[in-house]
């Protein structure tokens, strides 16, 4: 499309620089996505990361998977990279022998320990139900049998090794990146480093007045170098048009020991949240219509 987002033009327009690839815990050459919709795997429950559940691939987007825990509804889908350490082939838990734990019921309460006892007698079913599992805990083993019976299991080769952490936080104020919008985690959007503090990075979404911004660790799997989406054929959102960023955002030299002072040195230090600025007409495309 002729109005597709161009990083090249956008970087010029905003006089900014992309964060170098070495800042990110992402593969230099993105892995292939060898999963298929409907495949089953084991995934750490995002609401209770020590428990591992059966999940189904509901969709593929670039090298990310849209996952749903078996036994839970469509309101808690989550997204993981194919090289995420949070996912593994069916059977990994049992192999590691670390699976026996009582199920979490509604609201994260532990359910009747007698139910857990039942599972101990079915060693091939050493998998706790997902946090949202609504049936009686004792029906879980049968549910699992049914859910796995005849299911296509994701092959081990589809799971890629998680890339190593960069040795330190190399992000600097003003650098551009692509980042998952945690409130709308299917979206990846253009963003700017708004602040750096120790191992943490403040991700600011361009053109959204701070409503979606967040702090994350520098080795977060939710941030990507400029060009990642186009490389992996994931859609990239347009910047919002609620506020424009300053024309020149200097990228300052490293001084990890004094993060706050470094950011204050910037003559273009952005207040947080960004003030409402007049919308520039027709500069960077439309804002998506609904506030969902
Ligand atoms: N439905 C929302 C999406 C906003 C996405 C912002 N990402 C930084 C809206 O249009 O308001």
PDB file of C-alpha atoms in Angstrom, residues 80-181:
ATOM      1  CA  UNK A  80       4.558 -15.981  22.535  1.00  0.00           C
ATOM      2  CA  UNK A  81       7.524 -16.016  20.183  1.00  0.00           C
ATOM      3  CA  UNK A  82       8.449 -19.394  18.674  1.00  0.00           C
ATOM      4  CA  UNK A  83      11.790 -19.048  20.497  1.00  0.00           C
ATOM      5  CA  UNK A  84      10.187 -18.251  23.866  1.00  0.00           C
ATOM      6  CA  UNK A  85      11.345 -20.203  26.920  1.00  0.00           C
ATOM      7  CA  UNK A  86       7.691 -20.228  28.048  1.00  0.00           C
ATOM      8  CA  UNK A  87       6.680 -22.914  25.564  1.00  0.00           C
ATOM      9  CA  UNK A  88       7.791 -26.509  25.088  1.00  0.00           C
ATOM     10  CA  UNK A  89       6.658 -29.743  23.413  1.00  0.00           C
ATOM     11  CA  UNK A  90       3.934 -31.862  25.008  1.00  0.00           C
ATOM     12  CA  UNK A  91       5.580 -34.305  27.381  1.00  0.00           C
ATOM     13  CA  UNK A  92       8.411 -31.982  28.479  1.00  0.00           C
ATOM     14  CA  UNK A  93       6.912 -31.499  31.917  1.00  0.00           C
ATOM     15  CA  UNK A  94       6.563 -35.160  32.549  1.00  0.00           C
ATOM     16  CA  UNK A  95      10.131 -35.718  31.364  1.00  0.00           C
ATOM     17  CA  UNK A  96      11.403 -33.093  33.779  1.00  0.00           C
ATOM     18  CA  UNK A  97       9.374 -34.735  36.529  1.00  0.00           C
ATOM     19  CA  UNK A  98       8.524 -31.341  37.993  1.00  0.00           C
ATOM     20  CA  UNK A  99       4.843 -31.284  37.315  1.00  0.00           C
ATOM     21  CA  UNK A 100       2.956 -32.391  40.365  1.00  0.00           C
ATOM     22  CA  UNK A 101       1.122 -29.425  41.843  1.00  0.00           C
ATOM     23  CA  UNK A 102      -2.426 -28.818  42.981  1.00  0.00           C
ATOM     24  CA  UNK A 103      -4.609 -26.987  40.496  1.00  0.00           C
ATOM     25  CA  UNK A 104      -5.398 -23.332  40.776  1.00  0.00           C
ATOM     26  CA  UNK A 105      -9.094 -22.649  40.876  1.00  0.00           C
ATOM     27  CA  UNK A 106     -11.039 -19.439  40.362  1.00  0.00           C
ATOM     28  CA  UNK A 107      -9.216 -16.405  41.668  1.00  0.00           C
ATOM     29  CA  UNK A 108      -5.983 -18.360  42.032  1.00  0.00           C
ATOM     30  CA  UNK A 109      -7.109 -20.281  45.127  1.00  0.00           C
ATOM     31  CA  UNK A 110      -5.806 -23.788  45.553  1.00  0.00           C
ATOM     32  CA  UNK A 111      -8.498 -26.378  45.137  1.00  0.00           C
ATOM     33  CA  UNK A 112      -9.135 -29.494  47.154  1.00  0.00           C
ATOM     34  CA  UNK A 113      -5.798 -31.280  47.722  1.00  0.00           C
ATOM     35  CA  UNK A 114      -7.607 -34.599  47.369  1.00  0.00           C
ATOM     36  CA  UNK A 115      -8.020 -33.735  43.704  1.00  0.00           C
ATOM     37  CA  UNK A 116      -4.248 -33.406  43.415  1.00  0.00           C
ATOM     38  CA  UNK A 117      -3.986 -36.811  45.043  1.00  0.00           C
ATOM     39  CA  UNK A 118      -6.032 -38.282  42.244  1.00  0.00           C
ATOM     40  CA  UNK A 119      -3.549 -36.982  39.736  1.00  0.00           C
ATOM     41  CA  UNK A 120      -0.697 -38.651  41.541  1.00  0.00           C
ATOM     42  CA  UNK A 121      -2.308 -41.929  40.583  1.00  0.00           C
ATOM     43  CA  UNK A 122      -2.287 -40.932  36.904  1.00  0.00           C
ATOM     44  CA  UNK A 123       1.395 -40.137  36.289  1.00  0.00           C
ATOM     45  CA  UNK A 124       0.896 -39.500  32.574  1.00  0.00           C
ATOM     46  CA  UNK A 125      -1.372 -36.607  33.480  1.00  0.00           C
ATOM     47  CA  UNK A 126       1.048 -34.554  35.520  1.00  0.00           C
ATOM     48  CA  UNK A 127      -0.241 -31.269  34.214  1.00  0.00           C
ATOM     49  CA  UNK A 128      -2.258 -28.815  36.280  1.00  0.00           C
ATOM     50  CA  UNK A 129      -5.406 -27.268  34.832  1.00  0.00           C
ATOM     51  CA  UNK A 130      -5.189 -23.699  33.607  1.00  0.00           C
ATOM     52  CA  UNK A 131      -6.127 -20.968  36.061  1.00  0.00           C
ATOM     53  CA  UNK A 132      -9.435 -20.429  34.308  1.00  0.00           C
ATOM     54  CA  UNK A 133     -10.488 -24.093  34.344  1.00  0.00           C
ATOM     55  CA  UNK A 134     -14.118 -24.090  35.378  1.00  0.00           C
ATOM     56  CA  UNK A 135     -15.001 -27.728  35.847  1.00  0.00           C
ATOM     57  CA  UNK A 136     -14.764 -29.703  39.064  1.00  0.00           C
ATOM     58  CA  UNK A 137     -11.050 -30.342  39.710  1.00  0.00           C
ATOM     59  CA  UNK A 138     -11.605 -34.093  39.658  1.00  0.00           C
ATOM     60  CA  UNK A 139     -12.777 -33.934  36.046  1.00  0.00           C
ATOM     61  CA  UNK A 140      -9.409 -32.514  34.962  1.00  0.00           C
ATOM     62  CA  UNK A 141      -7.597 -35.794  34.170  1.00  0.00           C
ATOM     63  CA  UNK A 142     -10.458 -36.888  31.929  1.00  0.00           C
ATOM     64  CA  UNK A 143     -10.567 -33.490  30.296  1.00  0.00           C
ATOM     65  CA  UNK A 144      -6.844 -33.754  29.543  1.00  0.00           C
ATOM     66  CA  UNK A 145      -7.194 -37.209  28.053  1.00  0.00           C
ATOM     67  CA  UNK A 146      -9.910 -35.923  25.758  1.00  0.00           C
ATOM     68  CA  UNK A 147      -8.107 -32.745  24.841  1.00  0.00           C
ATOM     69  CA  UNK A 148      -4.918 -34.590  23.886  1.00  0.00           C
ATOM     70  CA  UNK A 149      -6.596 -37.560  22.253  1.00  0.00           C
ATOM     71  CA  UNK A 150      -6.117 -37.279  18.502  1.00  0.00           C
ATOM     72  CA  UNK A 151      -4.605 -33.791  18.835  1.00  0.00           C
ATOM     73  CA  UNK A 152      -1.754 -32.695  16.630  1.00  0.00           C
ATOM     74  CA  UNK A 153       1.227 -31.984  18.872  1.00  0.00           C
ATOM     75  CA  UNK A 154       3.690 -29.319  17.816  1.00  0.00           C
ATOM     76  CA  UNK A 155       6.932 -31.076  16.774  1.00  0.00           C
ATOM     77  CA  UNK A 156      10.031 -30.455  18.881  1.00  0.00           C
ATOM     78  CA  UNK A 157      11.794 -28.876  15.884  1.00  0.00           C
ATOM     79  CA  UNK A 158       9.260 -26.022  15.842  1.00  0.00           C
ATOM     80  CA  UNK A 159      10.489 -24.807  19.244  1.00  0.00           C
ATOM     81  CA  UNK A 160      13.534 -22.606  18.787  1.00  0.00           C
ATOM     82  CA  UNK A 161      16.214 -21.890  21.331  1.00  0.00           C
ATOM     83  CA  UNK A 162      15.734 -18.610  23.170  1.00  0.00           C
ATOM     84  CA  UNK A 163      18.472 -16.110  22.243  1.00  0.00           C
ATOM     85  CA  UNK A 164      20.868 -15.072  25.028  1.00  0.00           C
ATOM     86  CA  UNK A 165      20.444 -11.839  26.983  1.00  0.00           C
ATOM     87  CA  UNK A 166      22.613  -8.957  25.854  1.00  0.00           C
ATOM     88  CA  UNK A 167      25.331  -8.542  28.521  1.00  0.00           C
ATOM     89  CA  UNK A 168      23.900  -5.238  29.716  1.00  0.00           C
ATOM     90  CA  UNK A 169      21.264  -2.604  29.144  1.00  0.00           C
ATOM     91  CA  UNK A 170      22.423  -0.837  25.983  1.00  0.00           C
ATOM     92  CA  UNK A 171      19.247   1.165  25.393  1.00  0.00           C
ATOM     93  CA  UNK A 172      19.541   4.948  25.442  1.00  0.00           C
ATOM     94  CA  UNK A 173      17.051   7.758  25.632  1.00  0.00           C
ATOM     95  CA  UNK A 174      15.448   8.589  22.297  1.00  0.00           C
ATOM     96  CA  UNK A 175      16.211   5.341  20.475  1.00  0.00           C
ATOM     97  CA  UNK A 176      13.401   3.968  18.304  1.00  0.00           C
ATOM     98  CA  UNK A 177      12.118   0.414  18.446  1.00  0.00           C
ATOM     99  CA  UNK A 178       9.115  -1.796  17.765  1.00  0.00           C
ATOM    100  CA  UNK A 179       7.234  -2.920  20.855  1.00  0.00           C
ATOM    101  CA  UNK A 180       4.292  -5.087  21.837  1.00  0.00           C
ATOM    102  CA  UNK A 181       1.388  -3.001  23.118  1.00  0.00           C
TER     103      UNK A 181
END
